[in-house]
mmCIF file of C-alpha atoms in Angstrom:
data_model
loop_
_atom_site.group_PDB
_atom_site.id
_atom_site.type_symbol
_atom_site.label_atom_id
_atom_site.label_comp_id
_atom_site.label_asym_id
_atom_site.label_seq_id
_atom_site.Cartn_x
_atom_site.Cartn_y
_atom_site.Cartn_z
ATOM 1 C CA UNK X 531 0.000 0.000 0.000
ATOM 2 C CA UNK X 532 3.017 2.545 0.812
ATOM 3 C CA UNK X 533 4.438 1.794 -2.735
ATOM 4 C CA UNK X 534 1.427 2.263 -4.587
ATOM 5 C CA UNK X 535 0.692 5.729 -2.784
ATOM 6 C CA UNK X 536 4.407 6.648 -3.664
ATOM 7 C CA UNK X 537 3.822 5.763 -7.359
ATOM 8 C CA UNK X 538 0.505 7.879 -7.486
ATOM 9 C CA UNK X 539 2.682 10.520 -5.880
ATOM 10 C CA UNK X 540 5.211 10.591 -7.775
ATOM 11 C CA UNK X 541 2.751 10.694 -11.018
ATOM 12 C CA UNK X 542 0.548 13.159 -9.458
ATOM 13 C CA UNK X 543 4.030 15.411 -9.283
ATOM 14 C CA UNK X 544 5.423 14.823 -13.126
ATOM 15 C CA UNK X 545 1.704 15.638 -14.351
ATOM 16 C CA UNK X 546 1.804 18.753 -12.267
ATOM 17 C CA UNK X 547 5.352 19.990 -13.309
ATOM 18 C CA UNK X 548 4.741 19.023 -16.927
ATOM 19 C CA UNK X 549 1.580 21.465 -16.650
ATOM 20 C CA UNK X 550 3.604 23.880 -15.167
ATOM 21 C CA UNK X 551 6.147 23.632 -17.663
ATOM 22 C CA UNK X 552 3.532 24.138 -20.666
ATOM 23 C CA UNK X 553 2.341 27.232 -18.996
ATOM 24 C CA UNK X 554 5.538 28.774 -18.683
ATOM 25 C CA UNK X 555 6.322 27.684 -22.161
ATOM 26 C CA UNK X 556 3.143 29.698 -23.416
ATOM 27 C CA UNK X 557 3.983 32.940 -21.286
ATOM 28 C CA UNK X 558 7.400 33.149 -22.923
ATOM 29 C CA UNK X 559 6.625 32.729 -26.225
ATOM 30 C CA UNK X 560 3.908 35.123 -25.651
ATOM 31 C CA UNK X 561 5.959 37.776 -24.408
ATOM 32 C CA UNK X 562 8.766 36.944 -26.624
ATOM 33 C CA UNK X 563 6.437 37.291 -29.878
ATOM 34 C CA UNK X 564 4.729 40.641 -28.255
ATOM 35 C CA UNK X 565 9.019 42.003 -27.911
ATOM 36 C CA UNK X 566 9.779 41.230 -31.273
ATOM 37 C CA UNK X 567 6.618 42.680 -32.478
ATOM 38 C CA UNK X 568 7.392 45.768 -30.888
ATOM 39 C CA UNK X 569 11.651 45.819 -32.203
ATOM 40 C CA UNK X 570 9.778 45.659 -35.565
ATOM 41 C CA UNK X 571 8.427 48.488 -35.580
ATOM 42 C CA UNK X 572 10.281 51.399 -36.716
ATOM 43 C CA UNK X 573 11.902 53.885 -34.668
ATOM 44 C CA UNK X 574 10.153 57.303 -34.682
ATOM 45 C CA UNK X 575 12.833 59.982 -33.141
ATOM 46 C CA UNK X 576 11.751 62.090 -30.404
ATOM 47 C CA UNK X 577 11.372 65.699 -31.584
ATOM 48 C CA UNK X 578 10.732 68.312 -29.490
ATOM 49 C CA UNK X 579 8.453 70.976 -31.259
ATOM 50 C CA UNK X 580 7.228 72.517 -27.621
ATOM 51 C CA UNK X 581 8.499 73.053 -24.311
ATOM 52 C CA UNK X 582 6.963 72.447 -21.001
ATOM 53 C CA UNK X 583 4.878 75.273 -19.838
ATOM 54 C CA UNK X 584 7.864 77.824 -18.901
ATOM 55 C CA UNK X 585 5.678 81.151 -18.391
ATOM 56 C CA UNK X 586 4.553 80.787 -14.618
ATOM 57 C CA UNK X 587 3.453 84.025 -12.732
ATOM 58 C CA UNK X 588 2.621 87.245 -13.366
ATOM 59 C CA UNK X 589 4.145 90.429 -13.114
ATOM 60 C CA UNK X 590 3.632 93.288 -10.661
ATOM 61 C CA UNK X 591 4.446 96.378 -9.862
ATOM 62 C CA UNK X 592 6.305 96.564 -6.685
ATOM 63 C CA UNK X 593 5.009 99.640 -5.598
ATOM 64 C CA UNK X 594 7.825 100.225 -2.452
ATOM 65 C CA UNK X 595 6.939 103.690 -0.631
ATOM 66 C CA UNK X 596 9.081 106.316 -1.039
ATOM 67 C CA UNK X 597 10.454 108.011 2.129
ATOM 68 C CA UNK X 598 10.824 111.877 2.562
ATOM 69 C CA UNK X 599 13.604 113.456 4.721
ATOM 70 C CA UNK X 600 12.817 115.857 7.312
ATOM 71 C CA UNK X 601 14.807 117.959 6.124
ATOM 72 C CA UNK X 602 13.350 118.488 2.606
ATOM 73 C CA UNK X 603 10.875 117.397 0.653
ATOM 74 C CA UNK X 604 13.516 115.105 -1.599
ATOM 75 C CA UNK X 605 12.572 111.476 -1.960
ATOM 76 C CA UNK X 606 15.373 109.313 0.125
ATOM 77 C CA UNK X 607 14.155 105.958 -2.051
ATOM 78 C CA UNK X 608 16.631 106.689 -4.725
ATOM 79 C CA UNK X 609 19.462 106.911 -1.903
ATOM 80 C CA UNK X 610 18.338 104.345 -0.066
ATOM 81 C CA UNK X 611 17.614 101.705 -3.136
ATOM 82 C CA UNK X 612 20.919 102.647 -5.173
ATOM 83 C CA UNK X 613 22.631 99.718 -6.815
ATOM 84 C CA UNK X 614 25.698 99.192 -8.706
ATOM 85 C CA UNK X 615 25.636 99.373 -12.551
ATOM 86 C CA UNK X 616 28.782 98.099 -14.382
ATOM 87 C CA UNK X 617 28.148 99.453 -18.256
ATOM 88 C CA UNK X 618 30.435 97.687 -20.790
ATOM 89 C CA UNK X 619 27.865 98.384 -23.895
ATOM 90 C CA UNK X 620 30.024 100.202 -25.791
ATOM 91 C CA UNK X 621 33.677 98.637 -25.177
ATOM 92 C CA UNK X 622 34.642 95.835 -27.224
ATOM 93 C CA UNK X 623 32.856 92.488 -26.890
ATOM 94 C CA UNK X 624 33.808 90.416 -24.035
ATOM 95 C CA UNK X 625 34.898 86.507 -23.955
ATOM 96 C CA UNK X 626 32.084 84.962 -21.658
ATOM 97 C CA UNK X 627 33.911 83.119 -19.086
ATOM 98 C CA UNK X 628 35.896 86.464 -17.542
ATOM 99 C CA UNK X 629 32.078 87.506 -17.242
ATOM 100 C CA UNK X 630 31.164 84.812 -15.864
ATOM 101 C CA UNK X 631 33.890 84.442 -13.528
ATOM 102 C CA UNK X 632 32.839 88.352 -12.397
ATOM 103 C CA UNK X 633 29.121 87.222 -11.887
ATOM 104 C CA UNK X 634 30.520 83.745 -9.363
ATOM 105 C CA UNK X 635 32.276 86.501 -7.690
ATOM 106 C CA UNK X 636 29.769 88.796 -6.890
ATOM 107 C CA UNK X 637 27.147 86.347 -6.169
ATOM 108 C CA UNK X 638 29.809 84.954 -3.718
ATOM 109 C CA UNK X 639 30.231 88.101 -2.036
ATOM 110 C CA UNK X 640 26.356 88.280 -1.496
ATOM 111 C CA UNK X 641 26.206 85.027 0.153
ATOM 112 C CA UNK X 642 29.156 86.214 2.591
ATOM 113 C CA UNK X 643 27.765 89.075 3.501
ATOM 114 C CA UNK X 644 24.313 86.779 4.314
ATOM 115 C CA UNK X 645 26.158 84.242 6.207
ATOM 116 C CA UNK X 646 27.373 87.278 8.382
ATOM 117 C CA UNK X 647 26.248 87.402 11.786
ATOM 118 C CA UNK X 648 26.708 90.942 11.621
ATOM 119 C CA UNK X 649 24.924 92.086 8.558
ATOM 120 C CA UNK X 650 21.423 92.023 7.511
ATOM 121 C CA UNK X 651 19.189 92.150 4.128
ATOM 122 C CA UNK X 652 18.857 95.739 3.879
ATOM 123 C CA UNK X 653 22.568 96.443 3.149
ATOM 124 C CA UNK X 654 22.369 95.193 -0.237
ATOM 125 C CA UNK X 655 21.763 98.487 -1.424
ATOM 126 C CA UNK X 656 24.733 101.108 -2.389
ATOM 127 C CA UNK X 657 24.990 103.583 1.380
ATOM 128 C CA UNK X 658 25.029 107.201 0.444
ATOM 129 C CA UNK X 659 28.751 107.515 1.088
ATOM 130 C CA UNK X 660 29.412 104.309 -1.422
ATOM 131 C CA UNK X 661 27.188 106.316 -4.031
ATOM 132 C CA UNK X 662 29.648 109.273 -3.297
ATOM 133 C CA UNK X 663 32.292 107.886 -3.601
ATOM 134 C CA UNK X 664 31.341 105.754 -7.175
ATOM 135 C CA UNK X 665 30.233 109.421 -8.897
ATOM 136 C CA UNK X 666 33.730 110.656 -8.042
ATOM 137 C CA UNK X 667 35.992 107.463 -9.056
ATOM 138 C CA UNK X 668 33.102 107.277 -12.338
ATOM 139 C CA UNK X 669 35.778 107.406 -15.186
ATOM 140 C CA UNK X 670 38.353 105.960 -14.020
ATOM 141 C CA UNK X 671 39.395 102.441 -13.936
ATOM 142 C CA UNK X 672 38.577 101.860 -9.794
ATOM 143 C CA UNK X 673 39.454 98.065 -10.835
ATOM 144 C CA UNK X 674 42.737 98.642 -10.205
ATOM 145 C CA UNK X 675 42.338 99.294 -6.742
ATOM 146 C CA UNK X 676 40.699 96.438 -4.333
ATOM 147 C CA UNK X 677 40.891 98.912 -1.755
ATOM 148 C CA UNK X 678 37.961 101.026 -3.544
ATOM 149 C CA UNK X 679 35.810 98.048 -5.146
ATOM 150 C CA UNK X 680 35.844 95.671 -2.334
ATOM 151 C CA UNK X 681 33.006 97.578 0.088
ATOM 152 C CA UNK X 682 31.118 97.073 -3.398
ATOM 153 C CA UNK X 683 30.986 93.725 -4.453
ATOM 154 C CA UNK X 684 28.600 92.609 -1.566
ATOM 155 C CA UNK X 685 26.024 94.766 -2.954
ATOM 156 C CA UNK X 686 23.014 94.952 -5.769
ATOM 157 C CA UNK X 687 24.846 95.481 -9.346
ATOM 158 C CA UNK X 688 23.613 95.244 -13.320
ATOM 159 C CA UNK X 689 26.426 94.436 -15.775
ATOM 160 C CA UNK X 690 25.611 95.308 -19.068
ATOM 161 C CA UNK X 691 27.868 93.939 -22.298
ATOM 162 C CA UNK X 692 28.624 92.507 -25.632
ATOM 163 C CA UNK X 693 29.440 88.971 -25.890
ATOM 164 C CA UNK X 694 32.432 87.985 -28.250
ATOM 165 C CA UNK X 695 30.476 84.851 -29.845
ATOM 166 C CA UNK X 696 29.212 81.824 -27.718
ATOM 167 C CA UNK X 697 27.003 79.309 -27.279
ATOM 168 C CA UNK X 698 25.964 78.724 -23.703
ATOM 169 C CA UNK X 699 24.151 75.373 -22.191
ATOM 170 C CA UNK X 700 22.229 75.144 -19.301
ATOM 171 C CA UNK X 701 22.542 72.583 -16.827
ATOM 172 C CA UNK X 702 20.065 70.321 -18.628
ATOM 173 C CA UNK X 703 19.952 71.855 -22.005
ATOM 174 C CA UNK X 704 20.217 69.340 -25.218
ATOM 175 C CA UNK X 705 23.569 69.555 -27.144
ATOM 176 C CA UNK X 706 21.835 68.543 -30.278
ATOM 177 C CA UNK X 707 20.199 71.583 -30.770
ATOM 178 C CA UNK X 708 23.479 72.950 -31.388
ATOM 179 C CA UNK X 709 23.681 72.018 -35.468
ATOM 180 C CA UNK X 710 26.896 73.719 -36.730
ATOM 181 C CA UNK X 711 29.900 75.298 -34.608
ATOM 182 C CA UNK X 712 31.833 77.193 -36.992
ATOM 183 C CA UNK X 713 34.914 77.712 -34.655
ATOM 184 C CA UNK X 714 32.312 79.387 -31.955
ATOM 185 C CA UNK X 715 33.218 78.454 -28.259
ATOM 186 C CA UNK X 716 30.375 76.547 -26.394
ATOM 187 C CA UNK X 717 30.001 76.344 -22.898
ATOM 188 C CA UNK X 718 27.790 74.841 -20.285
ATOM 189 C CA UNK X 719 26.756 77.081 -17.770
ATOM 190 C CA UNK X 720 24.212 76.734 -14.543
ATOM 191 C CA UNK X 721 21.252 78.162 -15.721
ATOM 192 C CA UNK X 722 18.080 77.068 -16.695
ATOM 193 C CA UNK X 723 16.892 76.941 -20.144
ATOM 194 C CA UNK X 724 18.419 75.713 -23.209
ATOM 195 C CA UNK X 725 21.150 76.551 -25.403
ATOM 196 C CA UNK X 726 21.433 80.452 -26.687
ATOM 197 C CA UNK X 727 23.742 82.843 -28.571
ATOM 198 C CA UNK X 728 25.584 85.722 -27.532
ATOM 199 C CA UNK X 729 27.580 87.628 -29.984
ATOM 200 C CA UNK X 730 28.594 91.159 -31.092
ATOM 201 C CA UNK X 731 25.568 93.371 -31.657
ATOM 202 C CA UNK X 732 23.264 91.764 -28.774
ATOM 203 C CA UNK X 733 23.187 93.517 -25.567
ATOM 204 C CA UNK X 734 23.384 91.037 -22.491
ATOM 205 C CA UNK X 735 22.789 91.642 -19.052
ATOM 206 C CA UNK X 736 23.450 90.277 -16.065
ATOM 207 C CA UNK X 737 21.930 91.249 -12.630
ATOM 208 C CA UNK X 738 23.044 90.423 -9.693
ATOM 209 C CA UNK X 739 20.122 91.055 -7.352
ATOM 210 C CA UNK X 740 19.414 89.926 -3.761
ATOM 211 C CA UNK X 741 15.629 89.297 -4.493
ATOM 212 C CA UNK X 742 15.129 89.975 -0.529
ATOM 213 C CA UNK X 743 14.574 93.488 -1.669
ATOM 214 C CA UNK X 744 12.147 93.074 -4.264
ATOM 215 C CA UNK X 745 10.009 89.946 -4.311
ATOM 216 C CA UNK X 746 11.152 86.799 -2.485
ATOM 217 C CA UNK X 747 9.719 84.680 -5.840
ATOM 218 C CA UNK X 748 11.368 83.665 -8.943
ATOM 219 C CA UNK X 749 8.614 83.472 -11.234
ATOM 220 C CA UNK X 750 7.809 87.083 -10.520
ATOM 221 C CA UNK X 751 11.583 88.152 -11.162
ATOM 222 C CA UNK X 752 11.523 86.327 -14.691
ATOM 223 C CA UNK X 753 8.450 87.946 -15.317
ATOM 224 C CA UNK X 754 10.066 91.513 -14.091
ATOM 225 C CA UNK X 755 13.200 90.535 -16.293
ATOM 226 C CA UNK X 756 10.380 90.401 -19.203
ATOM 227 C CA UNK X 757 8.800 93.646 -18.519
ATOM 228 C CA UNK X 758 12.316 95.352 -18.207
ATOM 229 C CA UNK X 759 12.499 94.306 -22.266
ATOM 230 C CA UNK X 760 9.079 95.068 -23.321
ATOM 231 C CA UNK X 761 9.641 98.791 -21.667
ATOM 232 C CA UNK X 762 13.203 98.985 -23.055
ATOM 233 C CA UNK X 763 11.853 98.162 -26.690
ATOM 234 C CA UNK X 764 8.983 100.514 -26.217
ATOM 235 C CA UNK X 765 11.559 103.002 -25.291
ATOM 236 C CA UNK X 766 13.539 102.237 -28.196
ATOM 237 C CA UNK X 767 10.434 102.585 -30.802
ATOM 238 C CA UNK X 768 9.894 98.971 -31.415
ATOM 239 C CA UNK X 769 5.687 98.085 -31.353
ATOM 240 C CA UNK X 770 4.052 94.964 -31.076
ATOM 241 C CA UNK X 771 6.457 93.540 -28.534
ATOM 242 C CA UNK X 772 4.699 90.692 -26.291
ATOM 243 C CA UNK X 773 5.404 88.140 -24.371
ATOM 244 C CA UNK X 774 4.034 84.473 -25.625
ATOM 245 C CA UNK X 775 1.892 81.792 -23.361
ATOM 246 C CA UNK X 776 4.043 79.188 -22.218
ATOM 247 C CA UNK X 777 7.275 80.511 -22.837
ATOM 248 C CA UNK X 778 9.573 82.544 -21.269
ATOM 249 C CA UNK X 779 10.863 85.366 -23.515
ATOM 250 C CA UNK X 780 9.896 88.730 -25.970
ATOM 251 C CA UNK X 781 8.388 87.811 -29.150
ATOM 252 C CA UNK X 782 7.863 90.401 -32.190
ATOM 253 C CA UNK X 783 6.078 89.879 -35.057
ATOM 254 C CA UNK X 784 6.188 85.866 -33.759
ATOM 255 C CA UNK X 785 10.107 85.977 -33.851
ATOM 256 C CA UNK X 786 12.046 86.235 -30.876
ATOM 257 C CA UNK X 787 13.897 89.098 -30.305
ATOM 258 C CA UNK X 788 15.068 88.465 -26.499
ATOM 259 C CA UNK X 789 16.158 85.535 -24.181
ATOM 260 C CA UNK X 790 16.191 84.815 -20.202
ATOM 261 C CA UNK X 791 17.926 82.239 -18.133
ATOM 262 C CA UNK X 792 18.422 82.792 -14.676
ATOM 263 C CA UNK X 793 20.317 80.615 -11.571
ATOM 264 C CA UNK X 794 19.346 81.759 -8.103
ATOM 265 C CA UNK X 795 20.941 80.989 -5.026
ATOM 266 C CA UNK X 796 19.751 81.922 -1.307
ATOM 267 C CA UNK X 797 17.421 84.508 -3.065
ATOM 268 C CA UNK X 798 20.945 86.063 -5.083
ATOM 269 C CA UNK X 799 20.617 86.003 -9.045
ATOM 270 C CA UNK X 800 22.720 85.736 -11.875
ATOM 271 C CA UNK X 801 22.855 85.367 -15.645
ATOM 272 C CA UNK X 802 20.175 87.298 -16.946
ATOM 273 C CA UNK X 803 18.835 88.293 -20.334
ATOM 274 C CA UNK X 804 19.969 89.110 -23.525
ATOM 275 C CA UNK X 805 18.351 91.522 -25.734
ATOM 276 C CA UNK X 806 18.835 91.276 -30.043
ATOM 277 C CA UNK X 807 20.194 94.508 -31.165
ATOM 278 C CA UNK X 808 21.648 94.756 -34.017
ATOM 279 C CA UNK X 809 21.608 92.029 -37.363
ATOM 280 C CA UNK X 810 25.297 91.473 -37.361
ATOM 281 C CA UNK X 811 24.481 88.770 -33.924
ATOM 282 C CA UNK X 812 21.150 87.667 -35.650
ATOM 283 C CA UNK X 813 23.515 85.068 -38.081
ATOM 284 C CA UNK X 814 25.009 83.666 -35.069
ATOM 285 C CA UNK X 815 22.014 81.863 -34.526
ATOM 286 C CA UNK X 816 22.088 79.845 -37.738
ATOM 287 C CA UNK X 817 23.802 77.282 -35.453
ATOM 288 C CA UNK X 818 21.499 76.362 -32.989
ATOM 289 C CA UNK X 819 17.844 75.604 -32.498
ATOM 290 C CA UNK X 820 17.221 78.777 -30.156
ATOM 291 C CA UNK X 821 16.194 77.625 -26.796
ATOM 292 C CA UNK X 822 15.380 74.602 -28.522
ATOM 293 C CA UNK X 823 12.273 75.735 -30.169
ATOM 294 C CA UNK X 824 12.109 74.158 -33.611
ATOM 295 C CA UNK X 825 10.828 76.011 -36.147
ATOM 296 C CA UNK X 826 11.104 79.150 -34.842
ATOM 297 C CA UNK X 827 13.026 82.371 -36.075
ATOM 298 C CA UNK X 828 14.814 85.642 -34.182
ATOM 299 C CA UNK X 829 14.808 88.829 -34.874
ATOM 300 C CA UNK X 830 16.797 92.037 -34.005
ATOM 301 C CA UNK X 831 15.437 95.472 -33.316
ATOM 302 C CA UNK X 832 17.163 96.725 -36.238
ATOM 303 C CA UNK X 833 14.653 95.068 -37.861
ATOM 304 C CA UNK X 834 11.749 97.047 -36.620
ATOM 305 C CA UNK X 835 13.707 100.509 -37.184
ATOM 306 C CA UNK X 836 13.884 103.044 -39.510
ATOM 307 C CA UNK X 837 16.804 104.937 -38.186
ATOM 308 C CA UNK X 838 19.399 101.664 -37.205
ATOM 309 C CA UNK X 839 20.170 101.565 -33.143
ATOM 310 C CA UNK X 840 23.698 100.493 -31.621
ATOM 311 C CA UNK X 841 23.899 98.262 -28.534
ATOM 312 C CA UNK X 842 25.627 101.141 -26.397
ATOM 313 C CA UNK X 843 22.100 103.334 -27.470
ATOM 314 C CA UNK X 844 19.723 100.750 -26.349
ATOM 315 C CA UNK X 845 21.690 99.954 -23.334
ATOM 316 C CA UNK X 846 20.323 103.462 -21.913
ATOM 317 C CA UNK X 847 16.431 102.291 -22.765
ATOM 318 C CA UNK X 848 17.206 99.190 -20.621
ATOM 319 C CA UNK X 849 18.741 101.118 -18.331
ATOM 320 C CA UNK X 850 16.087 103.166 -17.434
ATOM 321 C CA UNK X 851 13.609 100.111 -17.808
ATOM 322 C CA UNK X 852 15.390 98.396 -14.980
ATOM 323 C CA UNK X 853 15.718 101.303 -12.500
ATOM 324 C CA UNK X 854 11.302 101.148 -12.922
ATOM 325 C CA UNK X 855 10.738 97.514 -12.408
ATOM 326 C CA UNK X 856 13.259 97.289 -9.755
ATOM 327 C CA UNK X 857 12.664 100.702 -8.202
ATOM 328 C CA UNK X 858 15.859 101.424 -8.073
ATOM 329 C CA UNK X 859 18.728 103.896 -9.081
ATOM 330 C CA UNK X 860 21.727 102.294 -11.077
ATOM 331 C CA UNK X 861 24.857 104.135 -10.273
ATOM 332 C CA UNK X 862 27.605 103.542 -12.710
ATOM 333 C CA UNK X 863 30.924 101.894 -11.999
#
């Protein structure tokens, strides 16, 4: 009786596994007819004809009161909200990486004056006696002497410039987009955004701006960097100027005329925007796929002129365009 229960057993077990093993024998040929249908087909390359929604926030006035002295009936915002304003426009175009290098150094004096024990928020601004003292050294090269620029550097400042010609990456920007070179440097920086051209005849600016003073949000401040342009090209007698839903930018005519890209540490910005001035920087972009928007053309404001503009001219419309939207006074350097 013990034998013949082992010999059902044991058939009870081979009819099982050979069940088992038909099963499993199904599922993977299944599966491995579904994965070959699917290696059959043919590859379709990604192509990326939009951009996640970019254009977040709105912009608004800031509205800060303005304080009158005892004294007199003189406004003290324009003392008390002075910044630094470092106006290259009109010298000769600049390789980007001494730039660059001048932006990681300011931003680092910002964050040492925040990790100060000793200082506070509100000295970002340019002190009366600093303002002094930049009116009287204005003209002269006051680089030469650390003595004079160092009380400066841990303060609000624009820098406005031409580019010698460059690409520039952002931290996740696609190097594809980039289609020909021709012997133009490209370099991968930490901003958002994808990859752009600066070059002779675009003005670019970079502000370095300790948002605690404005508007502690960084949609807002790409939004402000937008409204600087569209009241710098009003300014400069170009209509029609807008920005476009879902993308960051100016648009004219549906060709983009300006750029942003930003990086923003403990509230302290850098990079900036860059603003198409005149045509001879409009071929640079013959290279790329502008911010990686297929299909889509630039423009200069050139374009839009009767009488032609040069950067160092439209450099004073964005001038004053800042000192609105920020409410501030830029004192030059």
């Amino acid at each position: 009786m013990t034998k013949l229960s082992n010999r059902k057993l044991f058939v009870s077990s081979c009819i099982v596994f050979y069940i088992s093993f038909l099963t499993t024998a199904h599922v993977l040929a299944f599966t491995t007819l579904q994965t070959n249908n699917v290696q059959s087909l043919p590859f379709i390359p990604k192509q990326k004809t939009c951009l996640q929604q970019q254009q977040l926030g709105t912009f608004e006035p800031l509205n800060i009161p303005t304080q009158q002295s005892s004294s007199s009936s003189s406004s003290l915002q324009e003392e008390e909200r002075s910044i630094a304003f470092y106006n290259y426009s009109s010298t000769t175009p600049i390789p980007y990486e001494p730039m660059w290098n001048m932006q990681k150094k300011l931003l680092q004096c910002h964050l040492n004056r925040l990790s100060s024990s000793s200082s506070s928020s509100c000295n970002q601004f340019l002190s009366v006696e600093d303002t002094s003292i930049l009116t009287t050294l204005n003209g002269y090269n006051i680089h030469s002497s650390e003595s004079h620029t160092h009380s400066f550097q841990d303060k609000d400042a624009i820098i406005m410039l031409q580019h010698t010609p460059v690409y520039t990456l952002g931290t996740a920007s696609d190097p594809n987009y980039i289609t020909s070179q021709d012997n133009v440097d490209i370099i991968r920086i930490e901003r958002g955004g994808e990859v752009t051209c600066h070059a002779p005849g675009q003005l670019t600016v970079y502000p370095i701006l300790d948002l605690r003073g404005y508007r502690q949000d960084i949609h807002w401040y790409m939004r402000a960097l937008e409204e600087c342009i569209l009241i710098a090209l009003e300014k400069a007698g170009v209509q029609g100027a807008t920005r476009e839903e879902d993308l960051t930018g100016v648009w004219v005519q549906n060709k983009k005329i300006a750029a942003l890209g930003v990086k923003v540490r403990r509230w302290v910005t850098m990079h900036g925007l860059a603003v198409n001035v005149e045509h001879s920087c409009v071929s640079y972009f013959d290279g790329i796929v502008p911010c990686g928007l297929v299909g889509r053309q630039v423009c200069c404001i050139n374009d839009f002129l009767d009488e032609p503009m040069s950067v160092a001219e439209f450099s004073v419309c964005m001038k004053e365009a800042m000192e609105e939207v920020f409410e501030v006074a830029l004192v030059e350097v």
